[in-house]
Short mmCIF file of C-alpha atoms and ligand atoms in Angstrom, two decimals:
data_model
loop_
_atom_site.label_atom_id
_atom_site.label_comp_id
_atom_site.label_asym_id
_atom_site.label_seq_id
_atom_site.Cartn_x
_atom_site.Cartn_y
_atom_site.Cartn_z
CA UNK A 148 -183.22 -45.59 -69.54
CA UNK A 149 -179.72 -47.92 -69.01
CA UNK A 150 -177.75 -46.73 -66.92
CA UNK A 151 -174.59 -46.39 -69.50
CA UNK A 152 -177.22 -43.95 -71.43
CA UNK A 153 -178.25 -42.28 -68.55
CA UNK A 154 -174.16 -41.67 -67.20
CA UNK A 155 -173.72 -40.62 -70.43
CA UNK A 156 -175.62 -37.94 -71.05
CA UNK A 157 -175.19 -36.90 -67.77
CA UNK A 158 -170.97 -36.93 -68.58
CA UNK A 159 -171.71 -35.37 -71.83
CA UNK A 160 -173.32 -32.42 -70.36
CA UNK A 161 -170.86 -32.06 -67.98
CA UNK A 162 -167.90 -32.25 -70.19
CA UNK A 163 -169.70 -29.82 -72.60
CA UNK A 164 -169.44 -27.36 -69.64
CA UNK A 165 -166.27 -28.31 -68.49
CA UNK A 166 -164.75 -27.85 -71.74
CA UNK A 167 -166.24 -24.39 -72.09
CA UNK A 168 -164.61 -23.58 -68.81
CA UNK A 169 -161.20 -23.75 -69.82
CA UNK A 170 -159.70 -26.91 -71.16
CA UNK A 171 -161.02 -30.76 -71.05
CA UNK A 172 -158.17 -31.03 -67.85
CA UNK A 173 -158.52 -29.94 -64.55
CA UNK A 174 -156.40 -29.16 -61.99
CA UNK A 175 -156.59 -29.91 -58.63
CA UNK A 176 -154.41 -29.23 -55.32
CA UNK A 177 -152.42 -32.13 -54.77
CA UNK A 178 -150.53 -33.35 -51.16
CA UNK A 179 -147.93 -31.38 -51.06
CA UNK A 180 -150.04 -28.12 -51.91
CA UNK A 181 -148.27 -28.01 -55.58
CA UNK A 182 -150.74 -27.22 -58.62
CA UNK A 183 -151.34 -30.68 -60.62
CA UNK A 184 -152.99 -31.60 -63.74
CA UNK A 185 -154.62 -34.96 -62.54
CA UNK A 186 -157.32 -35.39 -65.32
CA UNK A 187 -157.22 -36.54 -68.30
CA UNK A 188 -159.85 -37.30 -71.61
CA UNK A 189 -159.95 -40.56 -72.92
CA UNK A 190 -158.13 -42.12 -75.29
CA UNK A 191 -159.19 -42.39 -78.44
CA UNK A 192 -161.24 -45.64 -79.97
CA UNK A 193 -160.62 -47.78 -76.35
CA UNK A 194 -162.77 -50.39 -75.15
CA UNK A 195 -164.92 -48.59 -72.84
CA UNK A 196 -167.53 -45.49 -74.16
CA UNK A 197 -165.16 -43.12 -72.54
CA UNK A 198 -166.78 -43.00 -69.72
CA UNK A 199 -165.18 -40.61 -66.75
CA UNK A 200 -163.86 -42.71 -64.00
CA UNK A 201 -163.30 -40.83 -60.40
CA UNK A 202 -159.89 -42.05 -58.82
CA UNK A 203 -160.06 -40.90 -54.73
CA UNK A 204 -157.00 -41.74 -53.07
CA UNK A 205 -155.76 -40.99 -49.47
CA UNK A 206 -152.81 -39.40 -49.51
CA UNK A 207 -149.34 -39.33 -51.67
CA UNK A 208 -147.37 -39.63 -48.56
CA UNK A 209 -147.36 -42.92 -48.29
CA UNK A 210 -145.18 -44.63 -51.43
CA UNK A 211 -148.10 -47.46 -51.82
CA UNK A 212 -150.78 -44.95 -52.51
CA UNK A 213 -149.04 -43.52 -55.15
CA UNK A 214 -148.45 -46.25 -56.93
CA UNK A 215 -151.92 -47.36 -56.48
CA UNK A 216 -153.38 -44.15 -58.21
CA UNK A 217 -150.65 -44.23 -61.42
CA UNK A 218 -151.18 -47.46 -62.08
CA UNK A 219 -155.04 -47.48 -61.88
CA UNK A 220 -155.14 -44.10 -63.82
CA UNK A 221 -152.68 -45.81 -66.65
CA UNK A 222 -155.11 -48.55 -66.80
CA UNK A 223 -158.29 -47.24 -67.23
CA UNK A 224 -156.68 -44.51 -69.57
CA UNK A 225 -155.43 -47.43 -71.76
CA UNK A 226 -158.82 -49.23 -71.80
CA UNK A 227 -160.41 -45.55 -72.84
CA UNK A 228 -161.79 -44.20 -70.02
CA UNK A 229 -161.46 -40.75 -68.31
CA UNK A 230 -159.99 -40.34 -64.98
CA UNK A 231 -159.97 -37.72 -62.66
CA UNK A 232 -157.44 -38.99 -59.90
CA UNK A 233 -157.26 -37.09 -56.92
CA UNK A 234 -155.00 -37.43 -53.29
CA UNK A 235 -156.95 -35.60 -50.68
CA UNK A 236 -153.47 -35.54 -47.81
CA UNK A 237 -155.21 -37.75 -45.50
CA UNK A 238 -158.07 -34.64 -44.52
CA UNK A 239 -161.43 -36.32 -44.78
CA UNK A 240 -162.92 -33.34 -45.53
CA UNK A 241 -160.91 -32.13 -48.41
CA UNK A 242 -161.61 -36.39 -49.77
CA UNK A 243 -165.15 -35.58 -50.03
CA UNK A 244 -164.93 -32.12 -51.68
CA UNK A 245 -162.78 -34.03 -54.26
CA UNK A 246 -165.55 -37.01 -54.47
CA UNK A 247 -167.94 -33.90 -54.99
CA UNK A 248 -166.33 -32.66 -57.66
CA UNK A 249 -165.95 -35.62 -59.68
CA UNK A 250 -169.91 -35.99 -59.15
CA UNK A 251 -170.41 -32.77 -60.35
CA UNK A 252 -168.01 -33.07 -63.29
CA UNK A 253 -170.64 -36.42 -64.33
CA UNK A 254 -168.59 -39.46 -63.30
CA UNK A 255 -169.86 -42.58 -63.96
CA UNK A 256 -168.15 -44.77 -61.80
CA UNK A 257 -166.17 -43.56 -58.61
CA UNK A 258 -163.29 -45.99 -57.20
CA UNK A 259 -162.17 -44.77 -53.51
CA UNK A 260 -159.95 -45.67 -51.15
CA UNK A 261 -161.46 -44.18 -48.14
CA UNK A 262 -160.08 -42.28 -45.37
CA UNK A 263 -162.21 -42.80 -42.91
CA UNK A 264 -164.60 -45.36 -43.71
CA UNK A 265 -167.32 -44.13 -42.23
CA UNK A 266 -167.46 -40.60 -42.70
CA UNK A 267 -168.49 -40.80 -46.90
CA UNK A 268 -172.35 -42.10 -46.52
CA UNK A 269 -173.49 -38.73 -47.00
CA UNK A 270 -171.87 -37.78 -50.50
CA UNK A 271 -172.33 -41.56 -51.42
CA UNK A 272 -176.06 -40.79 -51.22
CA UNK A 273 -175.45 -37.76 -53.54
CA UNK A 274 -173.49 -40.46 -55.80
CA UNK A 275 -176.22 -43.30 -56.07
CA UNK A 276 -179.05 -40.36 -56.76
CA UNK A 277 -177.07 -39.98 -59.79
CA UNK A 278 -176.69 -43.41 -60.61
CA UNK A 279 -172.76 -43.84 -60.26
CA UNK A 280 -171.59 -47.05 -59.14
CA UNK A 281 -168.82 -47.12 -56.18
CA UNK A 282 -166.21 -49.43 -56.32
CA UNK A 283 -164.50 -49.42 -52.52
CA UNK A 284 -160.87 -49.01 -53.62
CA UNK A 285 -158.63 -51.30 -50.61
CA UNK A 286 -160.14 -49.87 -47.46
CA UNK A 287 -163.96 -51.09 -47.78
CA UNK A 288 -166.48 -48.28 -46.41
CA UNK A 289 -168.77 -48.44 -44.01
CA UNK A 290 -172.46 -47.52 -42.68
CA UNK A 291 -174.02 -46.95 -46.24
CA UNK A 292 -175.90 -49.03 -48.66
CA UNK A 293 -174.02 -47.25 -51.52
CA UNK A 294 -171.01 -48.73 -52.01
CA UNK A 295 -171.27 -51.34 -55.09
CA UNK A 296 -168.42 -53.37 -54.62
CA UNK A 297 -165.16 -53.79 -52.55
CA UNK A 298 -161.15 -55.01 -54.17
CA UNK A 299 -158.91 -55.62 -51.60
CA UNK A 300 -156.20 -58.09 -50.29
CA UNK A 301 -156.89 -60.60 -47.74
CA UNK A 302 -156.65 -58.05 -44.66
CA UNK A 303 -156.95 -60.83 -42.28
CA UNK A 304 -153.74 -63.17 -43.93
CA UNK A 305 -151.85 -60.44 -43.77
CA UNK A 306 -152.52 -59.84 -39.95
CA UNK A 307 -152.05 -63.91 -39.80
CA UNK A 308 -148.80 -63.55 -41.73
CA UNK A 309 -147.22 -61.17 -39.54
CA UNK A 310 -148.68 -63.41 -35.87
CA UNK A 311 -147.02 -66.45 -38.19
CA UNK A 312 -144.10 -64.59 -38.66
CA UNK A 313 -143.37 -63.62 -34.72
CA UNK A 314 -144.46 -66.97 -33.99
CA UNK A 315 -142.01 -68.64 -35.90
CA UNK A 316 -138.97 -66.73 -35.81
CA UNK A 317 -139.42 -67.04 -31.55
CA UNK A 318 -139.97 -71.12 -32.28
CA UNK A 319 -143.24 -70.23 -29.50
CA UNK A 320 -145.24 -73.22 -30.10
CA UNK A 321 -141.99 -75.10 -28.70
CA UNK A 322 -140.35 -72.03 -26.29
CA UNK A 323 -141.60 -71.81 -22.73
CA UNK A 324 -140.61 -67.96 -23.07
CA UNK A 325 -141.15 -65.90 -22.17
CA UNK A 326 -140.35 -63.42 -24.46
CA UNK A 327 -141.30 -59.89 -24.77
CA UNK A 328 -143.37 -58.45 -27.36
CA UNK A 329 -144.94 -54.48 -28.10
CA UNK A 330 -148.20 -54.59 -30.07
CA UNK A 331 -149.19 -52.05 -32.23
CA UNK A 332 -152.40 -51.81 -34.65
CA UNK A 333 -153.29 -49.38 -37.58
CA UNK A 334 -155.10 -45.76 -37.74
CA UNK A 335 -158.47 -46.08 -35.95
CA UNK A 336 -160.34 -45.13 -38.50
CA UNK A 337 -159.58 -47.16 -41.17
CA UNK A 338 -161.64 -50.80 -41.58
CA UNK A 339 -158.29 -52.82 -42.57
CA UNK A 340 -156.72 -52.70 -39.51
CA UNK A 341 -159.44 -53.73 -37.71
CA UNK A 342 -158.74 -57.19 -39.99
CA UNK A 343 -154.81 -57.10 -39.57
CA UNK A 344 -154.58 -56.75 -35.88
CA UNK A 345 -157.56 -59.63 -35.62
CA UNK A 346 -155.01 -61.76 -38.01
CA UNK A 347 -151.84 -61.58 -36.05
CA UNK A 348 -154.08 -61.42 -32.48
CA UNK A 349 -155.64 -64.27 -33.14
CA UNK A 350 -151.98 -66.20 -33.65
CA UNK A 351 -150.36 -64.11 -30.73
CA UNK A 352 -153.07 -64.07 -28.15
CA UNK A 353 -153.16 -67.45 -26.83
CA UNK A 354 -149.11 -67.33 -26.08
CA UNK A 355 -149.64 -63.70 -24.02
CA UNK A 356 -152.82 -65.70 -22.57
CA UNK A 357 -150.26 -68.85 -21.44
CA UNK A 358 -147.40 -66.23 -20.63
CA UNK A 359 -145.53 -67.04 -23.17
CA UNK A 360 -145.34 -63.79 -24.42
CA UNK A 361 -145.35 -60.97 -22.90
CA UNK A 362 -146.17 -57.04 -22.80
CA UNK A 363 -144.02 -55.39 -20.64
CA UNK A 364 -146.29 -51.89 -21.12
CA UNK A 365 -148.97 -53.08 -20.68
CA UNK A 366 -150.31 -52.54 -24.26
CA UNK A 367 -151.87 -56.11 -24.78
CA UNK A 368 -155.81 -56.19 -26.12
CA UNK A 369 -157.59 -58.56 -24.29
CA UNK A 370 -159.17 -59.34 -27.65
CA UNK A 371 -159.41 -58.44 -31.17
CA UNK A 372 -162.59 -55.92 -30.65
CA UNK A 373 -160.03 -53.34 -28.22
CA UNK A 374 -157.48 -53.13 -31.41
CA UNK A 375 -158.00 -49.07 -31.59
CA UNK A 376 -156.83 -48.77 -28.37
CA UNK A 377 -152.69 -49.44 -29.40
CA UNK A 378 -153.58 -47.66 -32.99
CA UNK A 379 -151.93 -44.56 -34.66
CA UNK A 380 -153.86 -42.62 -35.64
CA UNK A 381 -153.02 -41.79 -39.49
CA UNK A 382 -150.81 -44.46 -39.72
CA UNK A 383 -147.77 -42.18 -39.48
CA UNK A 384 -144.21 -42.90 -39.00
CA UNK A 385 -143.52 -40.25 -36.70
CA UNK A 386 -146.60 -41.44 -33.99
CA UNK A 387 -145.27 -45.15 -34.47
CA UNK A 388 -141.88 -43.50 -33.40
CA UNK A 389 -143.09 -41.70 -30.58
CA UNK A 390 -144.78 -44.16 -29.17
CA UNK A 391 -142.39 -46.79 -29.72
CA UNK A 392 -139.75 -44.58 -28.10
CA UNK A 393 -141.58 -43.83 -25.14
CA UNK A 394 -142.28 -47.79 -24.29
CA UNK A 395 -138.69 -48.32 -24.66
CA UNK A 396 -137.62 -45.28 -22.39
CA UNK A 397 -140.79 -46.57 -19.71
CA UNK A 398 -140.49 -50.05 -19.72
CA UNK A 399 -137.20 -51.04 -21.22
CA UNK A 400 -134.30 -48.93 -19.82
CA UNK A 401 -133.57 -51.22 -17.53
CA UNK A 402 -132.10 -53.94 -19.51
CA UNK A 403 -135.59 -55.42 -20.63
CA UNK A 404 -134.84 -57.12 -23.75
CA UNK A 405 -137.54 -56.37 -26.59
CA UNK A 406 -137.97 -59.75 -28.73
CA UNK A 407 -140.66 -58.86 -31.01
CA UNK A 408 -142.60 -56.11 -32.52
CA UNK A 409 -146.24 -56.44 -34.35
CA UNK A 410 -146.09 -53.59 -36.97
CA UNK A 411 -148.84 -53.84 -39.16
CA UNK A 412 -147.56 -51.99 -41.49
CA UNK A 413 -144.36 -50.28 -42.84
CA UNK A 414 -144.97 -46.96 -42.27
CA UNK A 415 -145.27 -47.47 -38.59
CA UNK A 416 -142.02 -50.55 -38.55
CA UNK A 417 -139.88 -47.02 -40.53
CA UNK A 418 -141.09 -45.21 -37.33
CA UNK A 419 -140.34 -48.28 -35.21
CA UNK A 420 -136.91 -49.08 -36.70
CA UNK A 421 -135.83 -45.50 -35.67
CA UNK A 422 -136.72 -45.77 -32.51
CA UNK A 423 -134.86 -48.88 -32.22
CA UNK A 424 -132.20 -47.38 -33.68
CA UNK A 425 -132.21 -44.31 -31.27
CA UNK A 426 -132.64 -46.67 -28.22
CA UNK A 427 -129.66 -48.51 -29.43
CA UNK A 428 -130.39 -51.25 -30.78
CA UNK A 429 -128.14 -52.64 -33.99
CA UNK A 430 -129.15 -54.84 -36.43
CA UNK A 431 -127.86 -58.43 -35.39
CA UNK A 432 -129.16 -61.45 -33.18
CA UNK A 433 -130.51 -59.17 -30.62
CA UNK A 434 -132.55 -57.33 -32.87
CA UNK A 435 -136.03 -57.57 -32.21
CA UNK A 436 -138.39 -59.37 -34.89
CA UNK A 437 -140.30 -56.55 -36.55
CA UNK A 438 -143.04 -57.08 -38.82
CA UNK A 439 -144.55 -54.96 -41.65
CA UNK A 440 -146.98 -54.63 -44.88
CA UNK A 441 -146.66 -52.85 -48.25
CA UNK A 442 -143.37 -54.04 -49.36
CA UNK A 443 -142.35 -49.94 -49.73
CA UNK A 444 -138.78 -49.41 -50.88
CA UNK A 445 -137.36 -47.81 -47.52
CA UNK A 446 -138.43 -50.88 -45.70
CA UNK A 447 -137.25 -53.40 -48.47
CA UNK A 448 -133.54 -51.70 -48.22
CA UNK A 449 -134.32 -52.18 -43.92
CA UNK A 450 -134.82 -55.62 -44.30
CA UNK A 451 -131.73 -55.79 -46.41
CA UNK A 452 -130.00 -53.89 -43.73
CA UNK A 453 -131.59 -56.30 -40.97
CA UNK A 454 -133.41 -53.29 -39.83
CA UNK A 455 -136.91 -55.02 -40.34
CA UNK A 456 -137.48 -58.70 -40.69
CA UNK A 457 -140.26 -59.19 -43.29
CA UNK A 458 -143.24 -57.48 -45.14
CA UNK A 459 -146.37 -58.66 -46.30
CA UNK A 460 -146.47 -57.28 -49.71
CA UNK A 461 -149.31 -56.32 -51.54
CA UNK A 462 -148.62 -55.99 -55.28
CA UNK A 463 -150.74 -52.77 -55.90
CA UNK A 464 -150.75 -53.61 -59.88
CA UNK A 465 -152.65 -56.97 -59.29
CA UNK A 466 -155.45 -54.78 -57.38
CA UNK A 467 -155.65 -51.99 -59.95
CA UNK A 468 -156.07 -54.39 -62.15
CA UNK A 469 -158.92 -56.06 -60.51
CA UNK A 470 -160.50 -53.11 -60.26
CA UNK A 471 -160.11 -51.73 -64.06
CA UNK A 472 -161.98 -55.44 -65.01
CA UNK A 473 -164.39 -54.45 -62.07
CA UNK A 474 -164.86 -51.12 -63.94
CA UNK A 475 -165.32 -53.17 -67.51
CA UNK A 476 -167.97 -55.34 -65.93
CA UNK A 477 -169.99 -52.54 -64.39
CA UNK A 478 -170.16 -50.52 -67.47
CA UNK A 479 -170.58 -53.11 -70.08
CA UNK A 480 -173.25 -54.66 -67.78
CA UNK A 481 -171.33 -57.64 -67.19
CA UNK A 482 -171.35 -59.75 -63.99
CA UNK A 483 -169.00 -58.19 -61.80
CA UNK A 484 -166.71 -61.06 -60.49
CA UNK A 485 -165.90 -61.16 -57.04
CA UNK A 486 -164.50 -64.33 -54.47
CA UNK A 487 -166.11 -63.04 -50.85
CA UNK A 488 -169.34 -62.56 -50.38
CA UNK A 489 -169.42 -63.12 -46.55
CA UNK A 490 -166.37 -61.70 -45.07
CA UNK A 491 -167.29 -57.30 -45.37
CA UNK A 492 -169.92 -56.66 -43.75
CA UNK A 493 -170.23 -52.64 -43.71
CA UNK A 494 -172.61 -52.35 -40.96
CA UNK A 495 -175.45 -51.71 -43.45
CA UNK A 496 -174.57 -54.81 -46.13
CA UNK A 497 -172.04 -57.57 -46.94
CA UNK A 498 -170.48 -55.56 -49.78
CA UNK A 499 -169.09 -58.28 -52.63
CA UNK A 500 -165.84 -58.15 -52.64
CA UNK A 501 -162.82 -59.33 -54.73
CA UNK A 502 -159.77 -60.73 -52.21
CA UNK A 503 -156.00 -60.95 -53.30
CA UNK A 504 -153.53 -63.05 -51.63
CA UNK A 505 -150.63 -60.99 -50.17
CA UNK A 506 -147.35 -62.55 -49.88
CA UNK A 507 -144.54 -62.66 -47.39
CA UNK A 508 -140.80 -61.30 -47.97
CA UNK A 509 -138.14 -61.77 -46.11
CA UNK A 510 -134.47 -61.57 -46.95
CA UNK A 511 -134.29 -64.61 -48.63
CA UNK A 512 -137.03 -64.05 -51.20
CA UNK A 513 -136.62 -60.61 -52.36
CA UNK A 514 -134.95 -61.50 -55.56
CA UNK A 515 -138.04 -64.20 -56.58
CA UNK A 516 -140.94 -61.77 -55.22
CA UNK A 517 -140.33 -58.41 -55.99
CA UNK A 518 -137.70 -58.39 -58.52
CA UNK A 519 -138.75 -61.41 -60.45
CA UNK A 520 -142.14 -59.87 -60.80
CA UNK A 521 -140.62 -56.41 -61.85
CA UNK A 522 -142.37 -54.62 -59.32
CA UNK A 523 -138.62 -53.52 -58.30
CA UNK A 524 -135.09 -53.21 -60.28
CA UNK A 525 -132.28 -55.04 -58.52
CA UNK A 526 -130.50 -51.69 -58.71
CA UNK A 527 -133.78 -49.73 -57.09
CA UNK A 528 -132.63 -52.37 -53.74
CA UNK A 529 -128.80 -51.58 -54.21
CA UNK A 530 -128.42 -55.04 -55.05
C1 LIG B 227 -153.63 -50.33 -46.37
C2 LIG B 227 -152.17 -50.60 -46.11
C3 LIG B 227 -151.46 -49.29 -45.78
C4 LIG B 227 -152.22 -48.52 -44.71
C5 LIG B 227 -151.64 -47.14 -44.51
C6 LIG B 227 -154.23 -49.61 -45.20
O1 LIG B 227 -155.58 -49.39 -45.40
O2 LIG B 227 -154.31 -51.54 -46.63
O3 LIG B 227 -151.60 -51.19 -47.25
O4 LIG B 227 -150.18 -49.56 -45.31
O5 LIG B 227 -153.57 -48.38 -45.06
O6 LIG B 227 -151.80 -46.34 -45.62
#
């Protein structure tokens, strides 16, 4: 029996009994506890069988993930699949209920973008017994043969972007220093950051190693491997602020000037730029460099305001696109393209993977990056 027979069947029957529950729509709980339709039949006459496509994202908190899950859903729905997207606010637990569910309801393919990476091996198992292929949606996920195929941007160049950046903008390959610089690295559990601090480490290490740079707290892997030891956990804002603040209050009060911060990402530089801001600091030549990734709007208007001084953005519609071809391929039968076959290993299998090249902004290329390409309005930046 193919597997697009077996699926099916298998989605027939459950739509059969879904539809004699109430309606072909379900609801589900989303982040901020409201009541949301988030599913949807297919389209008529599209290009796929109809099949029902399970979207698992992390959490709506973040502006990236959001965008990630409506543009993916308005994909598939356009090629004539079903989706079932679902946000599961960061709880791991509540993520695999959700991935459950969508078994259970007779998905065919799942696409996630995992929590923690290593806690889904369990209900992946449940997945492949059923035959439903696993697309790794961003964040690849570890410790289990049964994840089909990863879509992500180069995790690593973004890292090296942001070590490029810092490296650059203190001219350090020319500057005896030394200048001072507070690491931080992404939420522990999640495989990216593991990639991004190893990309800007790898840049920045060898200046801390000739003293160059340095950490006045003390926060300063030795190498890329001890990366969870400066990460917040969840990637929050409010942690990033916290800790932030309390390095400046330790180690800074006494006139230490901060040059740079690594941010990873810009929901830790919002939390950073705060504390900056609370510690004084005012946007000018004096203001630290501060890196970031995403390209969200609140940090786009900080590096207007000289708040921030780049991001690595990461257009999210280039990825759900790669992944609705990834979703053609895999149910037509079709090769499933991919451009790394080396780099993600997941502790049980190099998982194919599709990369896509992130790009810097700064100031100066807002207008030819992110409002050239649509992905903002002039008037979204105030400009
Ligand atoms: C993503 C980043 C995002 C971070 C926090 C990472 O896995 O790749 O784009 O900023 O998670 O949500």
């Amino acid at each position: 029996m193919s597997w697009n027979w077996k699926r099916a069947a298998a989605g027939f029957a459950a739509a059969s009994v879904l539809m004699a529950g109430m309606a072909a729509c379900s609801s589900s709980r989303t982040d901020d506890g409201a009541t949301a339709s988030e599913s949807s039949t297919a389209a008529e006459g599209g290009g796929s069988g109809g099949e029902l496509i399970g979207i698992a994202m992390p959490t709506r908190s973040l502006e990236r993930w959001n965008k990630d899950g409506s543009n993916l859903e308005a994909l598939l729905k356009e090629k004539g699949y079903s989706t079932n997207l679902q946000y599961a606010d960061n709880k791991v637990d509540q993520q695999i209920s959700q991935i459950q569910n969508m078994i259970n309801e007779g998905a065919n393919i799942l696409v996630i973008a995992s929590i923690d990476g290593t806690a889904l091996a369990p209900i992946l198992e449940t997945a492949a017994g059923q035959g439903i292929k696993v697309i790794a949606y961003d964040r690849l996920i570890n410790g289990t043969d049964n994840v089909d195929y990863y879509a992500t941007f180069d995790n690593y160049q973004v890292g090296k972007f942001q070590g490029e950046y810092i490296e650059t903008a203190l001219d350090l390959k020319n500057q005896a220093g030394p200048f001072n610089i507070e690491p931080f690295a992404g939420s522990p559990d999640d495989n990216n950051a593991k990639f991004f601090f190893a990309g800007a480490w790898d840049v920045l290490l060898p200046y801390v190693e000739k003293g160059v740079l340095k950490v006045p707290s003390g926060k300063s892997p030795a190498s890329d491997d001890e990366w969870q030891s400066i990460g917040i956990p969840g990637w929050t804002s409010e942690a990033a602020q916290n800790e932030m603040t309390t390095r400046l209050n330790s180690f800074y009060a006494g006139g230490t000037k901060l040059d740079a911060v690594l941010s990873p990402n810009d929901s830790l530089a919002l939390g950073i730029a705060q504390a900056l801001e609370g510690a004084g600091y005012t946007p000018g030549p004096d203001y630290p460099v501060l890196t970031g990734q995403d390209g969200d709007q609140a940090n786009v208007l900080n590096i207007i305001a000289g708040k921030q001084s780049m991001t690595v953005w990461k257009d999210t519609r280039e990825l759900a696109k790669r992944v609705a071809t990834m979703v053609d391929e895999i149910a037509s039968g079709a090769t499933v393209e991919v451009n790394d076959e080396k780099t993600y290993d997941n502790g049980n299998k190099i998982v194919p993977t599709f990369l896509i090249p992130p790009v810097v902004v700064t100031k100066d290329n807002i207008q030819d990056t992110l409002i050239a390409s649509g992905f903002y309005t002039a008037a979204d930046l105030g400009l």
